[in-house]
Structure formats: structure tokens, C-alpha cells
mmCIF file of C-alpha atoms in Angstrom:
data_model
loop_
_atom_site.group_PDB
_atom_site.id
_atom_site.type_symbol
_atom_site.label_atom_id
_atom_site.label_comp_id
_atom_site.label_asym_id
_atom_site.label_seq_id
_atom_site.Cartn_x
_atom_site.Cartn_y
_atom_site.Cartn_z
ATOM 1 C CA UNK A 1 86.695 129.120 124.091
ATOM 2 C CA UNK A 2 90.252 128.402 125.214
ATOM 3 C CA UNK A 3 90.412 125.751 127.942
ATOM 4 C CA UNK A 4 92.121 126.538 131.226
ATOM 5 C CA UNK A 5 94.218 124.205 133.346
ATOM 6 C CA UNK A 6 91.527 124.406 136.032
ATOM 7 C CA UNK A 7 88.833 123.265 133.576
ATOM 8 C CA UNK A 8 91.043 120.466 132.306
ATOM 9 C CA UNK A 9 91.676 119.394 135.912
ATOM 10 C CA UNK A 10 87.928 119.294 136.647
ATOM 11 C CA UNK A 11 87.192 117.339 133.467
ATOM 12 C CA UNK A 12 90.094 114.880 133.449
ATOM 13 C CA UNK A 13 91.858 114.529 136.814
ATOM 14 C CA UNK A 14 89.845 111.577 138.131
ATOM 15 C CA UNK A 15 89.981 109.662 134.833
ATOM 16 C CA UNK A 16 93.705 110.314 134.457
ATOM 17 C CA UNK A 17 94.417 109.287 138.050
ATOM 18 C CA UNK A 18 92.568 105.978 137.523
ATOM 19 C CA UNK A 19 94.397 105.391 134.250
ATOM 20 C CA UNK A 20 97.804 106.099 135.796
ATOM 21 C CA UNK A 21 97.072 103.907 138.834
ATOM 22 C CA UNK A 22 96.094 101.035 136.541
ATOM 23 C CA UNK A 23 99.671 101.121 135.226
ATOM 24 C CA UNK A 24 101.613 102.243 138.294
ATOM 25 C CA UNK A 25 100.347 100.642 141.459
ATOM 26 C CA UNK A 26 102.164 102.872 143.928
ATOM 27 C CA UNK A 27 99.675 105.644 144.771
ATOM 28 C CA UNK A 28 102.300 108.225 145.738
ATOM 29 C CA UNK A 29 104.149 107.696 142.449
ATOM 30 C CA UNK A 30 100.854 107.809 140.555
ATOM 31 C CA UNK A 31 100.016 111.148 142.144
ATOM 32 C CA UNK A 32 103.484 112.466 141.263
ATOM 33 C CA UNK A 33 102.953 111.414 137.658
ATOM 34 C CA UNK A 34 99.529 113.065 137.588
ATOM 35 C CA UNK A 35 101.172 116.242 138.833
ATOM 36 C CA UNK A 36 103.818 115.961 136.107
ATOM 37 C CA UNK A 37 101.044 115.570 133.529
ATOM 38 C CA UNK A 38 99.402 118.796 134.651
ATOM 39 C CA UNK A 39 102.705 120.651 134.751
ATOM 40 C CA UNK A 40 103.212 119.678 131.093
ATOM 41 C CA UNK A 41 99.635 120.646 130.274
ATOM 42 C CA UNK A 42 100.169 124.024 131.924
ATOM 43 C CA UNK A 43 103.404 124.616 130.000
ATOM 44 C CA UNK A 44 102.068 123.447 126.632
ATOM 45 C CA UNK A 45 98.506 124.769 126.801
ATOM 46 C CA UNK A 46 99.331 128.025 124.979
ATOM 47 C CA UNK A 47 100.580 125.968 122.015
ATOM 48 C CA UNK A 48 97.324 123.962 121.744
ATOM 49 C CA UNK A 49 95.655 125.070 118.527
ATOM 50 C CA UNK A 50 92.480 123.044 118.255
ATOM 51 C CA UNK A 51 90.591 122.848 121.520
ATOM 52 C CA UNK A 52 88.281 120.230 119.975
ATOM 53 C CA UNK A 53 91.297 117.886 120.068
ATOM 54 C CA UNK A 54 91.904 118.642 123.720
ATOM 55 C CA UNK A 55 90.998 115.185 125.007
ATOM 56 C CA UNK A 56 93.350 113.323 122.643
ATOM 57 C CA UNK A 57 96.090 115.818 123.498
ATOM 58 C CA UNK A 58 95.649 115.315 127.257
ATOM 59 C CA UNK A 59 95.742 111.516 126.896
ATOM 60 C CA UNK A 60 98.840 111.671 124.688
ATOM 61 C CA UNK A 61 100.653 113.785 127.282
ATOM 62 C CA UNK A 62 99.618 111.316 130.003
ATOM 63 C CA UNK A 63 100.869 108.284 128.066
ATOM 64 C CA UNK A 64 104.157 110.067 127.314
ATOM 65 C CA UNK A 65 104.726 110.995 130.974
ATOM 66 C CA UNK A 66 104.078 107.367 132.002
ATOM 67 C CA UNK A 67 106.516 106.130 129.336
ATOM 68 C CA UNK A 68 109.116 108.649 130.544
ATOM 69 C CA UNK A 69 108.672 107.344 134.098
ATOM 70 C CA UNK A 70 109.330 103.744 133.050
ATOM 71 C CA UNK A 71 112.279 104.792 130.868
ATOM 72 C CA UNK A 72 113.870 106.676 133.773
ATOM 73 C CA UNK A 73 113.163 103.826 136.153
ATOM 74 C CA UNK A 74 114.783 101.320 133.799
ATOM 75 C CA UNK A 75 117.867 103.487 133.339
ATOM 76 C CA UNK A 76 118.214 104.219 137.071
ATOM 77 C CA UNK A 77 118.222 100.581 138.127
ATOM 78 C CA UNK A 78 121.653 98.962 138.190
ATOM 79 C CA UNK A 79 122.068 95.923 136.022
ATOM 80 C CA UNK A 80 121.951 92.623 137.877
ATOM 81 C CA UNK A 81 125.384 91.131 138.477
ATOM 82 C CA UNK A 82 124.692 88.302 136.060
ATOM 83 C CA UNK A 83 124.214 90.798 133.194
ATOM 84 C CA UNK A 84 126.790 93.487 133.956
ATOM 85 C CA UNK A 85 130.077 93.320 132.101
ATOM 86 C CA UNK A 86 132.806 92.756 134.674
ATOM 87 C CA UNK A 87 136.179 94.407 134.458
ATOM 88 C CA UNK A 88 139.233 92.221 134.093
ATOM 89 C CA UNK A 89 140.161 92.846 137.754
ATOM 90 C CA UNK A 90 136.888 91.608 139.204
ATOM 91 C CA UNK A 91 136.754 88.260 140.982
ATOM 92 C CA UNK A 92 135.299 85.130 139.444
ATOM 93 C CA UNK A 93 132.135 85.719 137.420
ATOM 94 C CA UNK A 94 129.798 83.393 135.551
ATOM 95 C CA UNK A 95 131.221 82.066 132.272
ATOM 96 C CA UNK A 96 128.704 83.828 130.043
ATOM 97 C CA UNK A 97 129.806 87.242 131.357
ATOM 98 C CA UNK A 98 133.378 86.587 130.327
ATOM 99 C CA UNK A 99 132.086 85.408 126.990
ATOM 100 C CA UNK A 100 130.042 88.580 126.461
ATOM 101 C CA UNK A 101 133.030 90.698 127.466
ATOM 102 C CA UNK A 102 135.258 88.947 124.935
ATOM 103 C CA UNK A 103 132.744 89.522 122.159
ATOM 104 C CA UNK A 104 132.297 93.201 123.033
ATOM 105 C CA UNK A 105 136.078 93.655 123.124
ATOM 106 C CA UNK A 106 136.299 92.314 119.560
ATOM 107 C CA UNK A 107 134.234 95.226 118.255
ATOM 108 C CA UNK A 108 135.938 98.310 116.871
ATOM 109 C CA UNK A 109 136.377 101.049 119.501
ATOM 110 C CA UNK A 110 133.541 103.146 118.038
ATOM 111 C CA UNK A 111 131.041 100.303 118.199
ATOM 112 C CA UNK A 112 132.315 99.009 121.535
ATOM 113 C CA UNK A 113 131.934 102.463 123.102
ATOM 114 C CA UNK A 114 128.453 102.873 121.633
ATOM 115 C CA UNK A 115 127.287 99.642 123.266
ATOM 116 C CA UNK A 116 128.997 100.270 126.569
ATOM 117 C CA UNK A 117 127.581 103.782 126.862
ATOM 118 C CA UNK A 118 124.010 102.898 125.920
ATOM 119 C CA UNK A 119 123.498 99.319 127.045
ATOM 120 C CA UNK A 120 125.645 99.140 130.169
ATOM 121 C CA UNK A 121 125.967 102.717 131.376
ATOM 122 C CA UNK A 122 122.343 103.551 130.589
ATOM 123 C CA UNK A 123 122.876 106.656 128.458
ATOM 124 C CA UNK A 124 120.221 107.477 125.922
ATOM 125 C CA UNK A 125 121.332 107.501 122.327
ATOM 126 C CA UNK A 126 120.813 111.266 122.317
ATOM 127 C CA UNK A 127 123.106 111.694 125.333
ATOM 128 C CA UNK A 128 125.664 109.404 123.707
ATOM 129 C CA UNK A 129 125.504 111.541 120.564
ATOM 130 C CA UNK A 130 126.230 114.677 122.567
ATOM 131 C CA UNK A 131 129.105 113.022 124.453
ATOM 132 C CA UNK A 132 130.731 111.738 121.264
ATOM 133 C CA UNK A 133 129.954 114.745 119.059
ATOM 134 C CA UNK A 134 127.635 112.824 116.739
ATOM 135 C CA UNK A 135 124.236 113.619 115.291
ATOM 136 C CA UNK A 136 121.346 111.777 116.934
ATOM 137 C CA UNK A 137 120.737 109.729 113.776
ATOM 138 C CA UNK A 138 124.472 108.945 113.590
ATOM 139 C CA UNK A 139 124.414 107.674 117.174
ATOM 140 C CA UNK A 140 121.352 105.528 116.480
ATOM 141 C CA UNK A 141 123.039 104.018 113.430
ATOM 142 C CA UNK A 142 126.208 103.316 115.373
ATOM 143 C CA UNK A 143 124.313 101.513 118.160
ATOM 144 C CA UNK A 144 122.311 99.471 115.637
ATOM 145 C CA UNK A 145 125.447 98.481 113.732
ATOM 146 C CA UNK A 146 127.200 97.576 116.983
ATOM 147 C CA UNK A 147 124.278 95.366 118.006
ATOM 148 C CA UNK A 148 124.311 93.730 114.595
ATOM 149 C CA UNK A 149 128.041 93.034 114.757
ATOM 150 C CA UNK A 150 127.756 91.675 118.293
ATOM 151 C CA UNK A 151 124.895 89.403 117.228
ATOM 152 C CA UNK A 152 126.957 88.127 114.294
ATOM 153 C CA UNK A 153 129.900 87.364 116.589
ATOM 154 C CA UNK A 154 127.604 85.427 118.907
ATOM 155 C CA UNK A 155 125.914 83.465 116.143
ATOM 156 C CA UNK A 156 129.230 82.639 114.443
ATOM 157 C CA UNK A 157 130.725 81.341 117.680
ATOM 158 C CA UNK A 158 127.868 80.042 119.777
ATOM 159 C CA UNK A 159 124.756 77.993 119.388
ATOM 160 C CA UNK A 160 121.978 79.741 121.260
ATOM 161 C CA UNK A 161 118.846 78.134 122.581
ATOM 162 C CA UNK A 162 116.189 80.816 122.775
ATOM 163 C CA UNK A 163 112.674 80.653 124.204
ATOM 164 C CA UNK A 164 109.629 82.018 122.364
ATOM 165 C CA UNK A 165 110.072 85.430 124.027
ATOM 166 C CA UNK A 166 113.650 85.793 122.801
ATOM 167 C CA UNK A 167 115.331 85.016 126.125
ATOM 168 C CA UNK A 168 118.562 83.041 125.903
ATOM 169 C CA UNK A 169 118.134 79.726 127.679
ATOM 170 C CA UNK A 170 121.491 78.207 126.846
ATOM 171 C CA UNK A 171 124.657 79.282 125.070
ATOM 172 C CA UNK A 172 126.931 76.543 123.768
ATOM 173 C CA UNK A 173 130.213 77.121 121.915
ATOM 174 C CA UNK A 174 130.646 75.970 118.327
ATOM 175 C CA UNK A 175 134.015 74.248 118.438
ATOM 176 C CA UNK A 176 136.933 75.771 116.522
ATOM 177 C CA UNK A 177 134.820 78.617 115.167
ATOM 178 C CA UNK A 178 135.765 81.629 117.247
ATOM 179 C CA UNK A 179 138.448 83.444 119.165
ATOM 180 C CA UNK A 180 136.215 84.216 122.132
ATOM 181 C CA UNK A 181 134.916 80.786 122.983
ATOM 182 C CA UNK A 182 132.288 80.685 125.675
#
């Protein structure tokens, strides 16, 4: 028997709502996400081949919709001023921002643009690929190479003190070792 959206709602709505609310504490947003889950279920139900795998399928859709919510939320939030790369015309900024800007400017234009578009302007790598006329895998490679080159520039020029979670606690210049001293 082929399941219907109504049957899936009766069987799963309460469990899904509780699951979503355990991850997203705003009830209105949780209800919106639950609605998005059932919209996707409705659209994709005809493609479901094995109804005995229905439960795993419903949970996978739910987890994906939650992940999409957090991805959108992260990309919609502006970067804090202490992270954003300032333009040359902006007033005084913390020293580490100028340092980051100098390192990014040392990258080749292709790599610099890849980082600026994805890391600072919030584009997905897929959107960057479309904007620059690249394949998705080509865009991913470009971003990874840019990150690697930026990391090398930092490590060649600065001594970083990093906590166990990977957060930079302190950045000290290595004297006479780089053009973009911190």
C-alpha cells in the first residue's frame, strides 16, 4: 500500500515536532520547519520506491530541512565587525583585521575572489561556481586551495596560539619573515 501524506502526518507529526523543537527552541520556527518537511514529503512521495523504508526516509528529510535552516541562518547573519574584512577606506579597525586583509590580498585573484565570495559574502560554493563559470567540483577545489594558501601565509608569518577547539587565541608576528606583518 502506498502511503499518503495524511497517513504520514498522523504517524509522524508529533514525533517530528518534538525532534525539531529539541534542536530549534523557537516554536514558531519549529512549526515552519515541520511544514517545510511535509511540503518536501508531499513533493517527493511519488518518487518513494520502498514504503518499508518510509520511516528512515521521513527522518532523513527532517534532518536535511533542519540542516538547511541552520545553513541559511548562518549565511544570512552579517559577520561581526571583528571578523569582517574592512575596505581600505574604513576607519580604524583592530590590527588582526588589517593583517587578514593583507594576507588575502597576497593571494592570486582567482583564489582571493573564491575566499571573498564564499567566506565573506556568504555565497555557497555552488553559487560561486555559477557566478564564475566553473564546475561545482572546480569551485570546491579553488576554495580549498585558497584556504590552504592563506593558512600557509599565516603560518609562515605569524605564530598562532590556538585553543583545543581550534580558535585563535593570539597571533604574534614572526620577525622578518613576511611582507604582511601583523
